[in-house]
Coordinates of C-alpha atoms in Angstrom, one line a residue:
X7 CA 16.3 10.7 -36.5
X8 CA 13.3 8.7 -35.7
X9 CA 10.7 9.9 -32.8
X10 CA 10.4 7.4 -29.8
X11 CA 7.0 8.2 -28.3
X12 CA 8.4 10.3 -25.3
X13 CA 9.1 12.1 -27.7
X14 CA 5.3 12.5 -28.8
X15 CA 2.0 13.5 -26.9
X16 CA 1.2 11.5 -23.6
X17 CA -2.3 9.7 -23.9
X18 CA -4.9 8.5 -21.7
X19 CA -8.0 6.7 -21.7
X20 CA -11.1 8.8 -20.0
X21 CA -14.1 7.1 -20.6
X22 CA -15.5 3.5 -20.6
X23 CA -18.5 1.6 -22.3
X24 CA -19.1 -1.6 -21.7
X25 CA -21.8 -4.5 -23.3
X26 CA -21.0 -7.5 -21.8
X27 CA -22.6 -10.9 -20.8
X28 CA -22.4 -9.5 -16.8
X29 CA -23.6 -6.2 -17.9
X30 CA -22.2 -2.4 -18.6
X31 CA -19.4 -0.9 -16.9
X32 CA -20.3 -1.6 -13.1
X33 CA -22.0 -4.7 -13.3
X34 CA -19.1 -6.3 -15.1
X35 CA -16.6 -4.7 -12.6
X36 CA -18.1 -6.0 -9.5
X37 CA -19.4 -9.9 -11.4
X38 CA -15.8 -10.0 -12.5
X39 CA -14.1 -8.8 -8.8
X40 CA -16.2 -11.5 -7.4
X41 CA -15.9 -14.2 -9.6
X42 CA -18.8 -14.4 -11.4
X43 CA -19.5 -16.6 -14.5
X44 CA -20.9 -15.0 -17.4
X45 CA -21.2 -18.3 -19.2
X46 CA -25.0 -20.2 -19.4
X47 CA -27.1 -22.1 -21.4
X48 CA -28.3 -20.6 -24.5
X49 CA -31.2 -18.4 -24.7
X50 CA -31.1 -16.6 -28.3
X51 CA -29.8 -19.7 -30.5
X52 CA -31.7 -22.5 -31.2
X53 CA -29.3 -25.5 -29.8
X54 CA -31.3 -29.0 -30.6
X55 CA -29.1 -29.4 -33.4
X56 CA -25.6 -28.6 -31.5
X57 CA -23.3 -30.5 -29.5
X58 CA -22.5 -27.1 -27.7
X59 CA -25.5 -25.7 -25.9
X60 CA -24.1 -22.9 -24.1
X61 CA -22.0 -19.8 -24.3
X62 CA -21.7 -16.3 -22.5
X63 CA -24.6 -14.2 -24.7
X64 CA -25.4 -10.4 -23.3
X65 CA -29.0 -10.9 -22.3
X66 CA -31.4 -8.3 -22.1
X67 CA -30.0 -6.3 -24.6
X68 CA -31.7 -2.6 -24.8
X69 CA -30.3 0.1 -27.3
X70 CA -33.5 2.5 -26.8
X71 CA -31.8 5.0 -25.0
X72 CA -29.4 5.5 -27.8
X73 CA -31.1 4.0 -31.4
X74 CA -34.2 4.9 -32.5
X75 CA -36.2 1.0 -32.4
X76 CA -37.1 1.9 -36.4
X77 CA -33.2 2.3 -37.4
X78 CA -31.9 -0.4 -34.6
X79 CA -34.1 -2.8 -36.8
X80 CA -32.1 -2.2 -40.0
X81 CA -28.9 -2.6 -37.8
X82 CA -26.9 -5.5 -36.8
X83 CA -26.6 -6.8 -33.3
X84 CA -22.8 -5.6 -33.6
X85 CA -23.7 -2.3 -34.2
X86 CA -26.1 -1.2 -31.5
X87 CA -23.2 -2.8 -29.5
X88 CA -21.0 -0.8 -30.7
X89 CA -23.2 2.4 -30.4
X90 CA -24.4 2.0 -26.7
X91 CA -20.5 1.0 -26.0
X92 CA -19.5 4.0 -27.6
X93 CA -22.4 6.5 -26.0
X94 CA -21.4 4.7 -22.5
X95 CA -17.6 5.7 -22.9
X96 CA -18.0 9.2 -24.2
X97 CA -21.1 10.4 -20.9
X98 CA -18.4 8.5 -18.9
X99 CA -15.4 10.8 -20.0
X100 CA -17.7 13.7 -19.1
X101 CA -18.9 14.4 -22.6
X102 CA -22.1 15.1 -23.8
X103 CA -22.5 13.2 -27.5
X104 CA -23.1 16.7 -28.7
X105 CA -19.9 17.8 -27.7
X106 CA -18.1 15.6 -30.1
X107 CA -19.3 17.2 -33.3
X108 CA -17.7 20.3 -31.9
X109 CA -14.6 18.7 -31.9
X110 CA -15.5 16.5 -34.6
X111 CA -12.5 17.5 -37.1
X112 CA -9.7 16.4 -34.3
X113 CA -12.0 12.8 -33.2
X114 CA -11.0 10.0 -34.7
X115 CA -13.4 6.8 -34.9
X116 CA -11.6 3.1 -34.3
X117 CA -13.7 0.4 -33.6
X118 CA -13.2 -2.8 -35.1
X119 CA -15.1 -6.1 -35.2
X120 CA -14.4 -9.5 -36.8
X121 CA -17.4 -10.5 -38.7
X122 CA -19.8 -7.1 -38.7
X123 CA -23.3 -8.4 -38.6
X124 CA -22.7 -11.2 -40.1
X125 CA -26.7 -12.1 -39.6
X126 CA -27.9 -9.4 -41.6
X127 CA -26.1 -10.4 -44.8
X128 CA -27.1 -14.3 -44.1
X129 CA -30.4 -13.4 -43.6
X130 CA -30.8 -11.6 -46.7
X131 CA -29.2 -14.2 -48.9
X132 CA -31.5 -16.3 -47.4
X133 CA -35.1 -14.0 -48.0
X134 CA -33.4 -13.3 -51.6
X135 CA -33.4 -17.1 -52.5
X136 CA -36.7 -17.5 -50.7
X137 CA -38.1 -15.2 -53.1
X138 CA -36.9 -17.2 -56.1
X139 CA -34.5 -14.4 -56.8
X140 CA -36.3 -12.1 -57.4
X141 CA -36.4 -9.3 -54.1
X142 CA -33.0 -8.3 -53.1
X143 CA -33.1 -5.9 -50.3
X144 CA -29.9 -3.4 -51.2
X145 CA -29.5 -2.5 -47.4
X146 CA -28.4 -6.2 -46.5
X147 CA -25.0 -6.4 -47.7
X148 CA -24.0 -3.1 -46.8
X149 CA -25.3 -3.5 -43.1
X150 CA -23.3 -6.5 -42.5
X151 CA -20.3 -5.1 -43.3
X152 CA -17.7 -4.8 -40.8
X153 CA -17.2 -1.0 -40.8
X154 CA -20.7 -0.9 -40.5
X155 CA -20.3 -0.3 -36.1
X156 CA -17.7 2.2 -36.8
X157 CA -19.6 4.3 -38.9
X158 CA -22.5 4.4 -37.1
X159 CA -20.7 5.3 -34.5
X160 CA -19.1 7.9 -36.0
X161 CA -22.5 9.4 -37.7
X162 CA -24.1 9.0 -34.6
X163 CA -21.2 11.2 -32.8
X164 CA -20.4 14.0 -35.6
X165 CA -16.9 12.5 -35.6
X166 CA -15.1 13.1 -38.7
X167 CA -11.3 12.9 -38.4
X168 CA -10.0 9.6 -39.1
X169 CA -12.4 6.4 -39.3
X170 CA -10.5 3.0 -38.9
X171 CA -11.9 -0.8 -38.4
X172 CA -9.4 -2.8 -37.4
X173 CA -10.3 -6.8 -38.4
X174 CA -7.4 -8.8 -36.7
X175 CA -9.3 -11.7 -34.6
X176 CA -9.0 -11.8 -31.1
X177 CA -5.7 -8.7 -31.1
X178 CA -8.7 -6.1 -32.5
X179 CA -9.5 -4.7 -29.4
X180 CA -6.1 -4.4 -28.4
X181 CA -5.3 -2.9 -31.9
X182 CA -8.0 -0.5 -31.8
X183 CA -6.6 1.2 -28.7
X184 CA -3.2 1.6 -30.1
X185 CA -3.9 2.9 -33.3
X186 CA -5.9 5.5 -31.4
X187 CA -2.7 5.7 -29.6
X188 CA -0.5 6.3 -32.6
X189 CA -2.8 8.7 -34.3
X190 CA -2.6 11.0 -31.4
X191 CA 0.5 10.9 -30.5
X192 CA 1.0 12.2 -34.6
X193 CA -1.4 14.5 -33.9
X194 CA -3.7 13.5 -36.8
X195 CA -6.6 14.3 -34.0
X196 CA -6.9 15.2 -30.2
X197 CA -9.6 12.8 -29.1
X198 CA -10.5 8.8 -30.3
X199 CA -13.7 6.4 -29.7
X200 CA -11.5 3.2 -29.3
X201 CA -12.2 -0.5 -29.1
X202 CA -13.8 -3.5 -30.5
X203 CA -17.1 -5.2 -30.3
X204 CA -18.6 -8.5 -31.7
X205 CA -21.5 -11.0 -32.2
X206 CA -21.4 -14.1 -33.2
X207 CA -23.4 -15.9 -31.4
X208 CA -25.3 -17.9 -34.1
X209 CA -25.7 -21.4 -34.6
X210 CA -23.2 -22.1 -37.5
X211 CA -20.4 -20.0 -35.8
X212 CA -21.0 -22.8 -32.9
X213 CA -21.3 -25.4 -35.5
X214 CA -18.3 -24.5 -37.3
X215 CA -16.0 -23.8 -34.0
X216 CA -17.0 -27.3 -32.4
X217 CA -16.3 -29.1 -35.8
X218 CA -12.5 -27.9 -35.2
X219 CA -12.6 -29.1 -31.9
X220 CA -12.1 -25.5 -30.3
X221 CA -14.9 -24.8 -28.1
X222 CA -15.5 -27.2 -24.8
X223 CA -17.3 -30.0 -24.7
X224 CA -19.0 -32.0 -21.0
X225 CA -20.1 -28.9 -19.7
X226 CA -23.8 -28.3 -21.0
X227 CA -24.7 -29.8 -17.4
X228 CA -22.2 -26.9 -15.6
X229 CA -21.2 -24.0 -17.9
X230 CA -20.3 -21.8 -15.4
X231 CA -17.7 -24.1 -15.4
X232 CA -16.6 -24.8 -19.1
X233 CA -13.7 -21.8 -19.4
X234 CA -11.0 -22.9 -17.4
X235 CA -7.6 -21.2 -18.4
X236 CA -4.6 -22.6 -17.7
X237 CA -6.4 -25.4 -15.7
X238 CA -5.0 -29.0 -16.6
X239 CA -8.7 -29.9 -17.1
X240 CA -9.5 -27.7 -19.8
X241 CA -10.7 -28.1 -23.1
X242 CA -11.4 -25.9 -25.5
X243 CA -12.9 -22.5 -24.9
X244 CA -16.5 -20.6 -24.6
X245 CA -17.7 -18.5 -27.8
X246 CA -19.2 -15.0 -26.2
X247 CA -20.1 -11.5 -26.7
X248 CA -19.8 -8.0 -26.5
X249 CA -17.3 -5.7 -26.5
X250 CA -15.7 -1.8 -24.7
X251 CA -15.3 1.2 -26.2
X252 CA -12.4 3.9 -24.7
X253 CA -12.8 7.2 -25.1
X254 CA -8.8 7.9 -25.6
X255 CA -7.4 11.5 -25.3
X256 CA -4.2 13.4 -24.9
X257 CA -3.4 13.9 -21.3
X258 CA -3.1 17.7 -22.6
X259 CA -6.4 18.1 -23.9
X260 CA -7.8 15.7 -21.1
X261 CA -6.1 18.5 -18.6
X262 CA -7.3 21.3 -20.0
X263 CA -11.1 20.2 -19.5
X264 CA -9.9 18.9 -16.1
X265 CA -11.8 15.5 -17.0
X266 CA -10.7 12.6 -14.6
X267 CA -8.2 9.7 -15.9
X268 CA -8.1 5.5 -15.8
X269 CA -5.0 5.0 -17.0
X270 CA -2.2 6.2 -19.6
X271 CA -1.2 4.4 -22.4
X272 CA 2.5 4.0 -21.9
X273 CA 3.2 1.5 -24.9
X274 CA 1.4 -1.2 -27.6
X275 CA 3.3 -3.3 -29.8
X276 CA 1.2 -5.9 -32.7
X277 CA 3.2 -8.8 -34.1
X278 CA 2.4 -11.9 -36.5
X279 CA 3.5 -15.7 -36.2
X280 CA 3.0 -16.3 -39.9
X281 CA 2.6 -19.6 -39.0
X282 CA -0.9 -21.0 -39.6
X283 CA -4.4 -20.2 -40.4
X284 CA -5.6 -21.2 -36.7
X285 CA -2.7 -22.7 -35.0
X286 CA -0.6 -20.2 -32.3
X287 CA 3.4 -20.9 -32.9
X288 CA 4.1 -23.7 -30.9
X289 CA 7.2 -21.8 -29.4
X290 CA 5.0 -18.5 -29.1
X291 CA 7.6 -16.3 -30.9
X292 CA 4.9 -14.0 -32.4
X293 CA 3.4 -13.4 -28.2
X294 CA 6.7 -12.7 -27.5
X295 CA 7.9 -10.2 -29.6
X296 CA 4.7 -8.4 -29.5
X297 CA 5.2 -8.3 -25.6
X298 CA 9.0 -7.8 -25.6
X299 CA 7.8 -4.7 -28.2
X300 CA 5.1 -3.8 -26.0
X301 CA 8.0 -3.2 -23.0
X302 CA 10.3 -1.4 -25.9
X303 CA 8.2 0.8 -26.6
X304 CA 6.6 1.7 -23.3
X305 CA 10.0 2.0 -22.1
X306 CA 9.1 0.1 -19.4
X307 CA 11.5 -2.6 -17.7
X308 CA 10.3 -6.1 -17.2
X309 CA 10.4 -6.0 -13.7
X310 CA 8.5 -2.8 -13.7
X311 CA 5.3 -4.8 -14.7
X312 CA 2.7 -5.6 -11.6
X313 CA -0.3 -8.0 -13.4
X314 CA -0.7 -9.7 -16.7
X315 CA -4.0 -9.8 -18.1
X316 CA -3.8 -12.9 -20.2
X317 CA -5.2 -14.0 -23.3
X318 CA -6.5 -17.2 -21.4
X319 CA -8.5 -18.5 -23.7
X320 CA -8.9 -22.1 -22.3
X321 CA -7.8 -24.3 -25.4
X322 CA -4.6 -26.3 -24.5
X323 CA -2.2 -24.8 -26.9
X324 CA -3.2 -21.3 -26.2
X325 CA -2.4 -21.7 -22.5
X326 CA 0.4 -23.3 -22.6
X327 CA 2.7 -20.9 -25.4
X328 CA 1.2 -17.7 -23.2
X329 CA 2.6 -19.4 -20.6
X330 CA 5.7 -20.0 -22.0
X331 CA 6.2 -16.6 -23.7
X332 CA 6.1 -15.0 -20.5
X333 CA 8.7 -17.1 -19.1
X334 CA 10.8 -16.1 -22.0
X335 CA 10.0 -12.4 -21.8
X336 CA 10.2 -12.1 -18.2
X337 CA 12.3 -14.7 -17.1
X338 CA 12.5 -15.6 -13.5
X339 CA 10.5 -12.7 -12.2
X340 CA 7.5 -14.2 -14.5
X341 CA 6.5 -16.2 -11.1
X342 CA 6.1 -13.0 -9.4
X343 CA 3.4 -11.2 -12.1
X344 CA 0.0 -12.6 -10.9
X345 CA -1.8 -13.7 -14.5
X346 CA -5.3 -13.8 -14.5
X347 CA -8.1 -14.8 -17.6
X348 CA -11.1 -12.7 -18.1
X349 CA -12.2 -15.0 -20.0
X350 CA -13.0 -17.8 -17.5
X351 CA -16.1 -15.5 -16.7
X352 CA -17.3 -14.0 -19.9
X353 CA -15.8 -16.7 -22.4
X354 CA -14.2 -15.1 -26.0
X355 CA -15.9 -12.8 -27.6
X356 CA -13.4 -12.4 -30.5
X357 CA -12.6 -8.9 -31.5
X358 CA -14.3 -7.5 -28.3
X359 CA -12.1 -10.0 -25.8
X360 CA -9.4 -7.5 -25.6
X361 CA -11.7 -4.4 -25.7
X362 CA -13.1 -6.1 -22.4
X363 CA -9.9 -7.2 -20.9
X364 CA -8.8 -4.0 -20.6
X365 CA -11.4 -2.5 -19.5
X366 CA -10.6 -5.1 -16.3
X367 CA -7.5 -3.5 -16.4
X368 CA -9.1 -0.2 -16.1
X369 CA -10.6 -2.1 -12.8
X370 CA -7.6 -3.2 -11.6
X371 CA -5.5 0.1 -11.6
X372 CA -9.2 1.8 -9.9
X373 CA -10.0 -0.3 -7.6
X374 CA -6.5 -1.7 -6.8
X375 CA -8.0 -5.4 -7.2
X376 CA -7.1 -8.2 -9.2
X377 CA -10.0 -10.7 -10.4
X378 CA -9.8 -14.0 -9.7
X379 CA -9.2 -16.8 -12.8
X380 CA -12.1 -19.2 -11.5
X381 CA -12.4 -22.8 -12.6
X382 CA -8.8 -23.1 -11.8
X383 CA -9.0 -26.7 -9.9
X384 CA -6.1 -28.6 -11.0
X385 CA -3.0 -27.1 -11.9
X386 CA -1.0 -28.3 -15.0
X387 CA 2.6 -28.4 -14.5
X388 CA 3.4 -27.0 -17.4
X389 CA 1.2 -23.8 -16.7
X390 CA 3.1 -22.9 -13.6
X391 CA 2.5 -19.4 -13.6
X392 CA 0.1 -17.3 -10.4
X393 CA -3.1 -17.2 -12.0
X394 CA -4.9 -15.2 -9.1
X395 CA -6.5 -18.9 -8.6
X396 CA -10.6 -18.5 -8.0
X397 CA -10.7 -15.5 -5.4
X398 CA -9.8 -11.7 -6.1
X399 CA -6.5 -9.9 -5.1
X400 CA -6.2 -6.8 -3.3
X401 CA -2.9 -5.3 -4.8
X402 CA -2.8 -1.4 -3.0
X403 CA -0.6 0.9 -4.5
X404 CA -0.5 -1.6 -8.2
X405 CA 0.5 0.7 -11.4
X406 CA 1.8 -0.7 -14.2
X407 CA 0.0 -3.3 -16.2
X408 CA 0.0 -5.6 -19.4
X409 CA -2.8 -7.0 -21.4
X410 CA -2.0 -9.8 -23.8
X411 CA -4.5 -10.7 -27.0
X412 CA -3.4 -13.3 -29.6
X413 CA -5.9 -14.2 -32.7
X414 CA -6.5 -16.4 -35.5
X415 CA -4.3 -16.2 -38.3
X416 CA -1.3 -15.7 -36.1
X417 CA -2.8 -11.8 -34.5
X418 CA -0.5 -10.9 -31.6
X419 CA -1.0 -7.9 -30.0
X420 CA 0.0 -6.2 -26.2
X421 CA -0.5 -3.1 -24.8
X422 CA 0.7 -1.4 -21.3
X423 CA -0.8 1.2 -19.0
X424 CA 0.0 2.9 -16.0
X425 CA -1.8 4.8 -13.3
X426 CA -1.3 8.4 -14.0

């Protein structure tokens, strides 16, 4: 007979780390309650050469109180996100990083990213060529790897059960989570450091994303204004940064060192469109089974869901197929489940987008708030859904959410907590 997962451990997320462009955990919270855009003209990329001069970059980046500045210099920028994210979450869960290599046989390590540090690999090609081939540093190729954040992390924690980096687009945050999820409830360890982070912001990524007519353009006079999900006015969406890292437990060993809970993990469910390299399916089949999964495996009824945290990614395909595969999933009672885009304030920072959307749905479930989705000025008919329009929500007594992240290459992936 096959185990459902009430038929496995209950698990629960207990710590948070945020590295966003609106700060760690509490800034972000109270920029994204009020409506605050992330999104401004570029400060660390050179933009003379670009058609797209702005993006949502996490400024005033320090990893001292965690890295060493010698060994943060060999690192990527992903990284010593990834560490400081990861640090954040475990204090926040009420460990000290100490305690983890205690434990460190029964912690498991998933964090993944989409490109690594991707600048520390170009910019070693680059000194290697400069040298007329003839200096090659060794540590350049393996520090822009993409497991590269989740082994640091690991290292830096004494965590030596499982060690995962998932790499699927925009779902790896979401992935992340429930793969920590799945390991636990198998009891292959007691304790995961979960999420995503990424950076990306470089010139060619902006180059490359504008030549395919992705990102927004007409808004390097305004960008607080440039990501505008599900507004009829939109056009494209806002490349960003950062990431959240979970510190995800079973609710037994969370209980037995009395540490305090966000949220449990009722349910995840991943899916793929196997459709096209870039291009969602037009019908959003691949969003809806991973949803309609999501709900399956959560046991959870349709109606039973309070607030969608959507993908929202601004570009008008994406909108519009979420849109629709709500409808389909939840059928009339869709236009009761207030919707709302993090990323009209912090743009899409790939793999970390769904690391950081649920970590507003950590918010929501706290604070019993929705945020708003700002720039939302002209509704499109076809997006007819309640996108918590511009101002923030109080919703007392809300439990049970859903957060929604689709990806290049056809990634679908949803997840679904509850207030414990």
């Amino acid at each position: 007979m096959q185990l459902t997962r009430h038929d496995r451990k209950r698990v629960v997320i207990t710590g948070l780390g945020v590295v966003s462009p609106l700060g760690a955990k509490n800034e972000f919270w109270e920029a994204i309650a009020r409506g605050q855009s992330g999104v401004r003209h570029l400060r660390n990329v050179e933009t003379e050469h670009l058609n797209v001069k702005i993006g949502a970059e996490v400024l005033n980046f320090d990893s001292s109180q965690y890295i060493p500045p010698k060994q943060a210099r060999r690192m990527g920028r992903a990284s010593q996100f990834a560490i400081v994210a990861a640090a954040q979450a475990v204090e926040d869960a009420g460990f000290q990083i100490e305690d983890i290599a205690e434990i460190g046989n029964r912690v498991a390590t998933i964090l993944g990213t989409t490109l690594g540090s991707y600048e520390i690999g170009e910019s070693g090609i680059r000194d290697w060529r400069d040298s007329d081939y003839k200096r090659a540093n060794p540590m350049s190729i393996i520090n822009a790897l993409p497991n590269m954040p989740s082994h640091y992390v690991s290292r830096m924690m004494g965590a030596v059960g499982p060690l995962i980096t998932p790499s699927v687009a925009c779902a790896t945050g979401v992935q992340a989570v429930g793969t920590a999820t799945d390991l636990i409830q198998f009891g292959r360890c007691d304790v995961a450091i979960a999420g995503a982070v990424d950076a990306v912001m470089f010139d060619y990524i902006l180059a490359g994303f504008s030549a395919t007519r992705a990102l927004t353009r007409g808004y390097n006079d305004n960008p607080a204004a440039a990501s505008r999900p599900f507004d009829a006015d939109r056009s494209g969406f806002v490349l960003g940064e950062g990431g959240a890292v979970f510190l995800v437990e079973s609710l037994e060993h969370a209980r037995q060192r009395d540490a305090p809970v966000y949220a449990e993990v009722l349910g995840y469910s991943s899916s793929s469109d196997a459709y096209h390299v870039a291009a969602p399916n037009p019908e959003g089949a691949g969003a809806q089974r991973a949803m309609q999964w999501a709900l399956d495996d959560a046991r959870v009824e349709p109606t039973e869901i309070e607030y969608i945290n959507a993908h929202g990614s601004s570009t008008a395909a994406n909108d519009l197929i979420e849109t629709k595969a709500i409808k389909r999933v939840f059928g009339e009672s869709a236009y009761g489940i207030p919707v709302s885009s993090t990323k009209s304030m912090i743009g899409h920072a790939m793999a970390g987008c769904g690391s950081l959307e649920l970590s507003a749905c950590l918010m929501s479930l706290k604070r019993e708030l929705l945020h708003p989705t700002i720039n939302y000025d002209t509704p499109d008919p076809e997006c007819d859904l309640d996108y918590v329009p511009n101002h923030a929500r109080e919703v007392p007594g809300i439990n049970t959410l859903m957060s929604n992240s689709f990806g290049l290459g056809g990634q679908n992936a949803s997840i679904i907590i509850r207030r414990l």
